[in-house]
Every structure is written in C-alpha cells, then in structure tokens.
mmCIF file of C-alpha atoms and ligand atoms in Angstrom:
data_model
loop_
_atom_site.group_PDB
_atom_site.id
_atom_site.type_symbol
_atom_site.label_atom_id
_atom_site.label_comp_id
_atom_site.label_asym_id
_atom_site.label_seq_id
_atom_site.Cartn_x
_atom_site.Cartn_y
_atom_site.Cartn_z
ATOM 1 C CA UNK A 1 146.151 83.600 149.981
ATOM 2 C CA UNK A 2 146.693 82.608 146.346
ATOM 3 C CA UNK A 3 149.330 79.871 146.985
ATOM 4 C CA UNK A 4 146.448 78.032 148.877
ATOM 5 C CA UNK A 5 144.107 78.221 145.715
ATOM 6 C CA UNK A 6 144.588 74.277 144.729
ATOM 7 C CA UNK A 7 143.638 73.623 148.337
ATOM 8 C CA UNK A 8 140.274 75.357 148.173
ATOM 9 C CA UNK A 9 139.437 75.013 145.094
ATOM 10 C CA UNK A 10 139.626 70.702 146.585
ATOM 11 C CA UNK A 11 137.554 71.762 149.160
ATOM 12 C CA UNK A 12 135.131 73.601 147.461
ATOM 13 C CA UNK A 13 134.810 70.219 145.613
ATOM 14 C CA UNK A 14 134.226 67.730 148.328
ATOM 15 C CA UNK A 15 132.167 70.615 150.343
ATOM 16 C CA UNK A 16 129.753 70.525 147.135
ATOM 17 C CA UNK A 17 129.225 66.710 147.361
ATOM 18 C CA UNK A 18 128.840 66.837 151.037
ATOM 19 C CA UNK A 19 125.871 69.086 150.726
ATOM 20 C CA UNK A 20 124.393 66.972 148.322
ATOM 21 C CA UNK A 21 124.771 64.129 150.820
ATOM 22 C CA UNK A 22 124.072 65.531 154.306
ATOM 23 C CA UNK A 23 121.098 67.723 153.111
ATOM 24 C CA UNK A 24 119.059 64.492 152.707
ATOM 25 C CA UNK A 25 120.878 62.717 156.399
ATOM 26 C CA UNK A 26 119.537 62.120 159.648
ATOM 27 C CA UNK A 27 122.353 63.710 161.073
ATOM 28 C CA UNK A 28 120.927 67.216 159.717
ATOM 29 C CA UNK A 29 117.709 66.777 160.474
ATOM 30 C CA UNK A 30 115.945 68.808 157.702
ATOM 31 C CA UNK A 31 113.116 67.681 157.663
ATOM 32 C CA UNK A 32 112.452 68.348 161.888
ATOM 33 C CA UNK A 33 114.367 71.460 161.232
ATOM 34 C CA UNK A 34 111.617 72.720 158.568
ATOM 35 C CA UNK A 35 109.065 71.111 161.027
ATOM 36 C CA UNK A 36 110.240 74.241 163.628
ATOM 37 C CA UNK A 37 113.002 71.698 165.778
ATOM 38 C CA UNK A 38 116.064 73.772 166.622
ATOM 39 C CA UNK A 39 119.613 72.401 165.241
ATOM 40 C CA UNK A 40 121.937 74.958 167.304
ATOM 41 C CA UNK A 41 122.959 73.049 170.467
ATOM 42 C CA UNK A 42 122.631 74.252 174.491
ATOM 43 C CA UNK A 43 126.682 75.597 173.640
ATOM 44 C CA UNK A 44 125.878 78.384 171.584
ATOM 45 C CA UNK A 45 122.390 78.835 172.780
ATOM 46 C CA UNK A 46 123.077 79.935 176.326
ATOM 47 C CA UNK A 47 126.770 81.360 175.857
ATOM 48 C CA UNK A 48 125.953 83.969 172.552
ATOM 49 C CA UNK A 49 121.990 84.599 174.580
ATOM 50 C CA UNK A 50 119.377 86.497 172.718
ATOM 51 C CA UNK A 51 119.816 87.837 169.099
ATOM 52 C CA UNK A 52 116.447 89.085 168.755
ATOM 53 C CA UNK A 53 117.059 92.346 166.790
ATOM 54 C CA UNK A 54 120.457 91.902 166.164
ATOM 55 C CA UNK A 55 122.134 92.186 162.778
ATOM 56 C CA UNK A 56 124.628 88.294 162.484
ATOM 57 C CA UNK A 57 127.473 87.651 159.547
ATOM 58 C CA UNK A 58 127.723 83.471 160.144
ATOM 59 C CA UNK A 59 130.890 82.497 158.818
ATOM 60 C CA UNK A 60 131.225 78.976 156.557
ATOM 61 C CA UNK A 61 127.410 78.580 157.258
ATOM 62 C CA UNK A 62 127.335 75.715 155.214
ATOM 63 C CA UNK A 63 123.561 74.771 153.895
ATOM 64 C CA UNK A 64 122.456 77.513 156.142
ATOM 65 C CA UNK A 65 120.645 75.680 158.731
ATOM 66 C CA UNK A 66 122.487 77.599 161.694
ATOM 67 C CA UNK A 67 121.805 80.543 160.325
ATOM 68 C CA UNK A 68 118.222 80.207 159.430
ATOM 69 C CA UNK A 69 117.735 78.849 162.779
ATOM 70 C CA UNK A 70 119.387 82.314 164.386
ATOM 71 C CA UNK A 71 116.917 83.683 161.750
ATOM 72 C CA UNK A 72 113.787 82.058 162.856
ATOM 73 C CA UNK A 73 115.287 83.485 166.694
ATOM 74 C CA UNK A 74 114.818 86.904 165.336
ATOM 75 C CA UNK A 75 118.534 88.039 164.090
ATOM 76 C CA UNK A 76 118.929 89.435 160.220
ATOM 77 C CA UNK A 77 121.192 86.666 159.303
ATOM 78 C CA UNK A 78 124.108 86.923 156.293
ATOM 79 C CA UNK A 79 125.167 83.760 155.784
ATOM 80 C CA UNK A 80 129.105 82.852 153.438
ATOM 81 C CA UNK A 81 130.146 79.768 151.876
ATOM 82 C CA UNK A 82 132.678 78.675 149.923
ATOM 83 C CA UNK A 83 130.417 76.134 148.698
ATOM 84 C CA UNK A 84 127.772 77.062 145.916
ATOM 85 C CA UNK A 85 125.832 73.741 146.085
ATOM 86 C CA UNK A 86 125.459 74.382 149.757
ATOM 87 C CA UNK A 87 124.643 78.698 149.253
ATOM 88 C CA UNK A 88 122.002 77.168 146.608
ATOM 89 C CA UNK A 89 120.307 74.919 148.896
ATOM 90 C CA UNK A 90 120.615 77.722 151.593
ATOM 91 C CA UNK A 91 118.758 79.950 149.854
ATOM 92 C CA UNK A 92 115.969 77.547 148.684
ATOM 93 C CA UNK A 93 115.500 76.624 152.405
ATOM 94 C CA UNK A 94 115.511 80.310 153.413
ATOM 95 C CA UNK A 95 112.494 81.016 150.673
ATOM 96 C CA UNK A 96 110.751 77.761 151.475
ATOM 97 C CA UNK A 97 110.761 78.352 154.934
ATOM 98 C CA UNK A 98 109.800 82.395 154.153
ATOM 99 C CA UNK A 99 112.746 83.668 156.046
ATOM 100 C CA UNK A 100 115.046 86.503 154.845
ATOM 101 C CA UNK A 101 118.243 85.929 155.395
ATOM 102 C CA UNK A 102 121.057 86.824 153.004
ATOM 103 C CA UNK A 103 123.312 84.054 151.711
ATOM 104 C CA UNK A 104 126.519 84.578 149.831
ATOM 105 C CA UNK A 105 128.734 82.166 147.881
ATOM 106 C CA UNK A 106 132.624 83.286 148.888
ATOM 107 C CA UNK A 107 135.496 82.088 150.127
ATOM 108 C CA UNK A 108 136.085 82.932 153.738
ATOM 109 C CA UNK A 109 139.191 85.195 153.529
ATOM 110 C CA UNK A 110 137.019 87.212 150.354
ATOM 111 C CA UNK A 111 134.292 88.086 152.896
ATOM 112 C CA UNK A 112 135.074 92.091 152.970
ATOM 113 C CA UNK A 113 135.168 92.248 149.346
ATOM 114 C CA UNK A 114 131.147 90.804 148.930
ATOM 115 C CA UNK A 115 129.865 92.455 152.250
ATOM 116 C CA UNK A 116 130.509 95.884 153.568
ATOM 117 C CA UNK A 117 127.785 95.787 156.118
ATOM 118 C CA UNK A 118 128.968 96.140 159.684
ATOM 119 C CA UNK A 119 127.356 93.833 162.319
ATOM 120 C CA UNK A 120 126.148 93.227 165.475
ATOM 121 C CA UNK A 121 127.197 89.597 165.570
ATOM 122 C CA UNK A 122 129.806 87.175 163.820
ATOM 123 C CA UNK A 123 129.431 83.670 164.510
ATOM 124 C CA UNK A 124 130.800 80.533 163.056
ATOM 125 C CA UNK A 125 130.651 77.139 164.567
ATOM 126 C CA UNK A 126 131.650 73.824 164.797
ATOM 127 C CA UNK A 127 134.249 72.519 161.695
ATOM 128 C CA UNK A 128 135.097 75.813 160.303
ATOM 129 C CA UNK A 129 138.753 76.918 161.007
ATOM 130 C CA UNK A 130 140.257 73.776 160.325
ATOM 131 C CA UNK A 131 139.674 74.708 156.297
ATOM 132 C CA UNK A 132 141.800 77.578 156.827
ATOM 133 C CA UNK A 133 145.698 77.883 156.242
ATOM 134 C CA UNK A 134 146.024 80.874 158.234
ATOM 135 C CA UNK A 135 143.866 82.635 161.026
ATOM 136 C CA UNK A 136 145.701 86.346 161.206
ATOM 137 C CA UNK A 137 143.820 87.264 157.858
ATOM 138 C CA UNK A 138 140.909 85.651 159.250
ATOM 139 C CA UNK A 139 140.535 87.714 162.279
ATOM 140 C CA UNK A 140 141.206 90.741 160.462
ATOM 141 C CA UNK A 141 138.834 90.125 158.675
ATOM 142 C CA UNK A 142 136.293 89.302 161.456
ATOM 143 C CA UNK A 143 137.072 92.812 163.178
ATOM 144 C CA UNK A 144 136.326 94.706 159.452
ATOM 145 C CA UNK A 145 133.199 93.211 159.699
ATOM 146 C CA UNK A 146 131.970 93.934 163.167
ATOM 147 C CA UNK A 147 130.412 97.040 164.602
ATOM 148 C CA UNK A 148 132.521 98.808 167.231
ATOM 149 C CA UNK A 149 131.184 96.836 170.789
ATOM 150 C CA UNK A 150 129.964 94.200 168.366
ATOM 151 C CA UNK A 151 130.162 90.490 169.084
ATOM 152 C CA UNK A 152 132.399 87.427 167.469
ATOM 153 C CA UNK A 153 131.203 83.913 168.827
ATOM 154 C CA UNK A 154 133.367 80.973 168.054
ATOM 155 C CA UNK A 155 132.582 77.181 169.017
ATOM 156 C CA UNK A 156 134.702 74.555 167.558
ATOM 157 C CA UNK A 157 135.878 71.454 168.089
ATOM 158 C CA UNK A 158 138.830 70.841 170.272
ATOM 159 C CA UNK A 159 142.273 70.780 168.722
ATOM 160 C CA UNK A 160 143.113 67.958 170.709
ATOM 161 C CA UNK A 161 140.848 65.862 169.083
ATOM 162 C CA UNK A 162 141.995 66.812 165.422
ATOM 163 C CA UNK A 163 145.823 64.897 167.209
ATOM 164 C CA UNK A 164 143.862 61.364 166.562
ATOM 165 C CA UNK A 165 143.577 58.964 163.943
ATOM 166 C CA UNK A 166 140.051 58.272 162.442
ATOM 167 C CA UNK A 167 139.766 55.619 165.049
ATOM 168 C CA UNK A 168 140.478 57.684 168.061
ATOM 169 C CA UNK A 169 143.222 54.373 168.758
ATOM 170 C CA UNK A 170 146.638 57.006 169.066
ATOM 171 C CA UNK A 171 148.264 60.213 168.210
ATOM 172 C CA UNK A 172 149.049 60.816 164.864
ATOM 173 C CA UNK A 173 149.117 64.613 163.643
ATOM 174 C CA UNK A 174 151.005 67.732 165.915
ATOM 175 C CA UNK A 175 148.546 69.668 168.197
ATOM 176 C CA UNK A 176 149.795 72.836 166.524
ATOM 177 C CA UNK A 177 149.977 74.638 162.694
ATOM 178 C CA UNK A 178 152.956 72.824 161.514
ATOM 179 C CA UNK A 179 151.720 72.151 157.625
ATOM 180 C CA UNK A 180 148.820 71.244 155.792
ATOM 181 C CA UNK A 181 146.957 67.892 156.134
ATOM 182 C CA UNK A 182 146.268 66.047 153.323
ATOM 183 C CA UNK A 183 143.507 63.078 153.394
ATOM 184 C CA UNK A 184 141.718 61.015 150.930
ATOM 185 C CA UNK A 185 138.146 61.241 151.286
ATOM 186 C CA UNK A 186 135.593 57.712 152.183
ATOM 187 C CA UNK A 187 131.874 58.928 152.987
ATOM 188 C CA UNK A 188 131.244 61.755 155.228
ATOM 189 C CA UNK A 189 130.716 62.287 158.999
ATOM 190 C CA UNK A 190 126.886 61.434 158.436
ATOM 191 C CA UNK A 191 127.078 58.744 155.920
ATOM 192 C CA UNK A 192 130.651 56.956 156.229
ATOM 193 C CA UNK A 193 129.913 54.553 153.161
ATOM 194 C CA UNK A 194 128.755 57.849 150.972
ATOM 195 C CA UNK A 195 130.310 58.100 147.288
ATOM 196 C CA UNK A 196 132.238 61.179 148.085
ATOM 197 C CA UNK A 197 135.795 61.066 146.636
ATOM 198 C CA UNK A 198 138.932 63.723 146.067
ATOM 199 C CA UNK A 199 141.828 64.691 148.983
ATOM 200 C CA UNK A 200 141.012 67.203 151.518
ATOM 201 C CA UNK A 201 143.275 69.903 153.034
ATOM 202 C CA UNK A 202 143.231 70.899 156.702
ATOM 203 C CA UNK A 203 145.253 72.400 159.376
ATOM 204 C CA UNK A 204 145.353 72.261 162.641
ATOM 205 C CA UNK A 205 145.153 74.984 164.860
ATOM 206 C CA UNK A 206 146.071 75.439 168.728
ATOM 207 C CA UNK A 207 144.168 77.112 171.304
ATOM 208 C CA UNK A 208 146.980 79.492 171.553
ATOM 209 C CA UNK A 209 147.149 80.173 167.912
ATOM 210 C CA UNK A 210 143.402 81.259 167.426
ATOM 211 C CA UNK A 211 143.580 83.362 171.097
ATOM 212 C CA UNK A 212 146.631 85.060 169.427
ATOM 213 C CA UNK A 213 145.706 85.712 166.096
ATOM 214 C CA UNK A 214 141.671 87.481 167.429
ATOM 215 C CA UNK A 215 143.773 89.555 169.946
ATOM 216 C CA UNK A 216 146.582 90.439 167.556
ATOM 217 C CA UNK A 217 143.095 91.882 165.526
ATOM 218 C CA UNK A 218 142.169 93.826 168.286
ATOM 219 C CA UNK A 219 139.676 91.715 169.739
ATOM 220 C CA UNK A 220 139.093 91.415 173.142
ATOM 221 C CA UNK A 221 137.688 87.993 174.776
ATOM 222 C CA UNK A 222 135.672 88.187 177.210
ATOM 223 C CA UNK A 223 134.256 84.222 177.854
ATOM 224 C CA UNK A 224 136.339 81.251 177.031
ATOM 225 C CA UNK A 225 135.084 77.958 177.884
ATOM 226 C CA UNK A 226 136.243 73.884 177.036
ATOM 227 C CA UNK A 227 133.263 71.492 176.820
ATOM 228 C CA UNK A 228 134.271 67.626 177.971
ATOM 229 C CA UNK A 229 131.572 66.021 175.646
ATOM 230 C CA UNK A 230 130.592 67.008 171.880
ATOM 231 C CA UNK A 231 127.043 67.942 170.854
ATOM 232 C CA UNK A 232 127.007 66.240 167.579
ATOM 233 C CA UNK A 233 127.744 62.743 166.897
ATOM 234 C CA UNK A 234 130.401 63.623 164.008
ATOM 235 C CA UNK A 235 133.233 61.238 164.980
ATOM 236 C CA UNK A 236 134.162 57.702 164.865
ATOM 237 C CA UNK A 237 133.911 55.208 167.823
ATOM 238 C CA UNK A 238 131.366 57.921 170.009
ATOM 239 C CA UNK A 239 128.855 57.202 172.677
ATOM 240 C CA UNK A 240 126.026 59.803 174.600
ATOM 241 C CA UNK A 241 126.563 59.593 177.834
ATOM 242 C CA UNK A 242 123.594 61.781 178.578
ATOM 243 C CA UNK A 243 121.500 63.637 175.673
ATOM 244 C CA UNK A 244 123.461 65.830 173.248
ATOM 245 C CA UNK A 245 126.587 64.991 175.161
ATOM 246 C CA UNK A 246 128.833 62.749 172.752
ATOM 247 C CA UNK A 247 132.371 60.796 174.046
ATOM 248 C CA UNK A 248 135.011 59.090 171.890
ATOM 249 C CA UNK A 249 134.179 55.924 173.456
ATOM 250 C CA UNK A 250 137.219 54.908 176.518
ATOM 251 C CA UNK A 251 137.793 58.791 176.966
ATOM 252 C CA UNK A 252 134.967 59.410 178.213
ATOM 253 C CA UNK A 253 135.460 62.866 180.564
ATOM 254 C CA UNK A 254 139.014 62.702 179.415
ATOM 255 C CA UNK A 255 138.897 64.854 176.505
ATOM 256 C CA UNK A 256 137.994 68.448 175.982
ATOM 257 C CA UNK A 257 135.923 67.683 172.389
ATOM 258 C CA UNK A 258 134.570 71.150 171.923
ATOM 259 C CA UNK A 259 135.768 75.053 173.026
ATOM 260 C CA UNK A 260 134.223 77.710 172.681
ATOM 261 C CA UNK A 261 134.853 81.637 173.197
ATOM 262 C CA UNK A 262 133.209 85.167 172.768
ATOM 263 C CA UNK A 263 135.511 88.312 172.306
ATOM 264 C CA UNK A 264 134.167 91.673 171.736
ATOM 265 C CA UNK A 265 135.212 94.385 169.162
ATOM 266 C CA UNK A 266 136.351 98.103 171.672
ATOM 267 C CA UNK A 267 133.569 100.748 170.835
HETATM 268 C C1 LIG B 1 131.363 71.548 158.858
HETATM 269 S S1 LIG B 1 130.696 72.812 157.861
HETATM 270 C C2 LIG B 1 130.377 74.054 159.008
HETATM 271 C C3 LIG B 1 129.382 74.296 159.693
HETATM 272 C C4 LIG B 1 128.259 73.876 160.482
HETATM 273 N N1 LIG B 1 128.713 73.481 161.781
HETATM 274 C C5 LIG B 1 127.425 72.828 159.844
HETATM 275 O O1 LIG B 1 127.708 71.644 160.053
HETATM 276 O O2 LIG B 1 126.461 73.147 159.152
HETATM 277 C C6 LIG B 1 132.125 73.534 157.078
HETATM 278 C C7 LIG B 1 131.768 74.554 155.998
HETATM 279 O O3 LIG B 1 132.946 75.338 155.732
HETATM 280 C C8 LIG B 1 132.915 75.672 154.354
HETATM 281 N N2 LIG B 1 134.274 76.090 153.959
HETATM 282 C C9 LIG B 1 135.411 75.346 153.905
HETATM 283 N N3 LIG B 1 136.449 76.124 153.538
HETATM 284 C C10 LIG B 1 135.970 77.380 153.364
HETATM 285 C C11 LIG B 1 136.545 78.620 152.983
HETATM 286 N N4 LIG B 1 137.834 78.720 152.716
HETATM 287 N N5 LIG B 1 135.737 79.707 152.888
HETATM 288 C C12 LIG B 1 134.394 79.618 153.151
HETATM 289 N N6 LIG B 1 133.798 78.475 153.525
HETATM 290 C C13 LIG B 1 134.569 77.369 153.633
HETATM 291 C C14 LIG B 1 132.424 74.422 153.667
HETATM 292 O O4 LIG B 1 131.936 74.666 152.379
HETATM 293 C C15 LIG B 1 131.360 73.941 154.664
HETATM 294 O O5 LIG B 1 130.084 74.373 154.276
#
C-alpha cells in the first residue's frame, strides 16, 4: 500500500484535528455518553445482538466511543486508529470511565502486524471504508483476524449517497472505484464552520465491490440489509422524519443512506 502513503499520511492529519473538534460536539455526545447514554444506534444494536462475553477487534474506532460502548455491553474490546490524537483520547476515556479495552494507534491495512489475537467479533461502522484505496487487502485482513465461525459486522453509509455533491442538489462523482477523490477540507460534519484545513482522499466503493472483495476472503454473508433513513445527522440539507431516522431533505424514502451486512468466517 506504499504508493497510497501521501494519502494517509493527509488523512491522518485532518483525522487528528477532527478529534480535537468533535470530542468537545454535540454531535458526539460525550458528555451523555460518560453519563451511561448509549451512542451505537438500533442498526447495529439489533442486527450484531449480544456481545456479552465475546472477544471484538473495532476497526477505525475513531475516539473509541463505539467501542467503549460495546465495552460497557460486556465484549473485551480492541479498538485501531490511524489517528493518534483520537487513540489518545480513546484511551483517556477508557481509564476515566474504568473500562479495559485495548486501543491501538495503526493504520488499517497494518492491523495483523500490531495484533495477533484472534476474535470473536470484527466490527467497524459508519465512515470507515471510504478512507481506503483498496478493500481485497482489507478483507484479508479481516479474515486473519477472526476466529474460525467468528463474526465481521459492517454498517456504512450507502454508496449512493457518496454520488452527490455537498448539497445533495445532483450527481457528481461515479457510484463505483474509479480513482481517488480529492477535497479541500471547510469544518467537519459536526461543526461545518470548524478551523479544520488540508485535502482529503476518498474512494468510493460499490455494493458489489465490498460483497466481492469479503467473499473473495473467504467470508461468507449471512444478513445483508439497506436502511432508507440514516441514524446520524452527518450530512448537509437532512431532516428526522421520526427519531434517529435522518433524510437528505426532498428524498425522503428515496434513498438507501445506510447498508449494512454480517458475514461469518467457516469453522
Ligand atoms: C468517521 S470515523 C469512524 C467511525 C465512527 N463511526 C465514529 O464516528 O466514531 C473514521 C475513522 O477512520 C480513521 N481512519 C481513516 N483512515 C484510516 C486508515 N487508513 N487506517 C485506520 N484508520 C483510519 C480515522 O482516523 C477516523 O477515526
């Protein structure tokens, strides 16, 4: 993955001032969160069921809220981030809050060279693939890090939503993996106005592309599902048509915003 090292190491950049931002936002909810509120949404909640017990590796975990929330649920969490302002604050939150999950600063594709443990659960939600160039290493990956009859739980926005503009107003990028996208940061999704600055780098990736590249590793799905409403106000122009259910305002019911899948590792 070296030719992609520029791109990252951009990421890793605007990732680090995004923590800095959304760890103090309403968006993220910290404070409620400490308080005991849950930030993992009805999606992942009914479709992954109980982890009580279980051992989970959460993928781009970012300031480790997800994870310490699967935590507080009962599961021995690992969390990875390419981010180390966000694996710092992730670990403060984790000792604050007396928890004991594991939290490790890597990139993504690096994750079998920092963690050998296998597990019983790999989850990663909501914004993660679309900071990755190219899923076939990912999966592999995924399946060296699972026990055999082990678990990987994916939700993530819909790639027919990554097609629009900012505005949601028309079409402007392929729905498939055709070459990187390049965008110059203003704010973030929970502060617009924020002083974040620097280019990102994205791709886009098709149903069919991630379905291909888990069963190319082996994996076998066993629950697929596309959600017409998005849990999180995260993009421009939205309105809640009923609590926790988010539109781009004009389309809404006309858009899948959010998919999400389970596919199991053979024993
Ligand atoms: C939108 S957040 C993801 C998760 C979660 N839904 C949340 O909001 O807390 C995306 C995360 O992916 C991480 N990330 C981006 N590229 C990565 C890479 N190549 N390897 C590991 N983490 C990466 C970022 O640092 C960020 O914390």
């Amino acid at each position: 993955m070296k030719e992609y090292n520029d791109y990252f190491a951009a990421n890793k950049d605007l990732w680090n001032q995004r923590t800095m931002v959304h760890k103090d936002s309403s968006f993220y909810n910290l404070e409620g969160f400490k308080k005991g509120d849950t930030v993992l949404t009805p999606i992942e909640l009914n479709e992954l069921g109980d982890v009580n017990g279980k051992t989970m590796l959460h993928l781009q975990c970012h300031f480790g809220m997800d994870s310490l929330d699967w935590a507080r649920r009962g599961a021995a969490v690992t969390g990875v981030d390419l981010s180390d302002e966000a694996i710092k604050e992730a670990s403060q939150l984790n000792d604050e809050l007396g928890l004991k999950a594991t939290f490790i600063c890597c990139n993504v594709y690096d994750t079998s060279a920092h963690v050998t443990e296998l597990f019983d659960i790999v989850f990663t939600s909501y914004g993660t693939i679309g900071w990755l160039p190219d899923l076939q290493p990912w999966a592999t990956m995924i399946v060296e890090r699972l026990k055999p009859g082990g678990t990987f739980y994916l939700a993530e926005f819909h790639p027919v939503v990554w097609m629009f503009d900012d505005d949601f107003t028309h079409i402007k990028y392929a729905y498939e993996n055709r070459e990187v996208i390049v965008t110059e940061n203003q704010g973030t999704y929970t502060d617009r106005t924020a002083a974040i600055t620097g280019k990102e780098y994205s791709w886009n990736h098709s149903i069919s592309e991630v379905l291909n590249a888990l069963i190319g590793a082996g994996l076998q799905l066993r629950l697929f599902n596309e959600h017409m409403y998005s849990p999180y106000s995260c993009f421009r122009n939205m309105v809640e048509t009923e609590k926790g259910q988010w539109h781009i305002k004009g389309m809404e019911g006309k858009l899948p915003m959010v998919y999400s899948l389970k596919a199991i590792k053979a024993e």
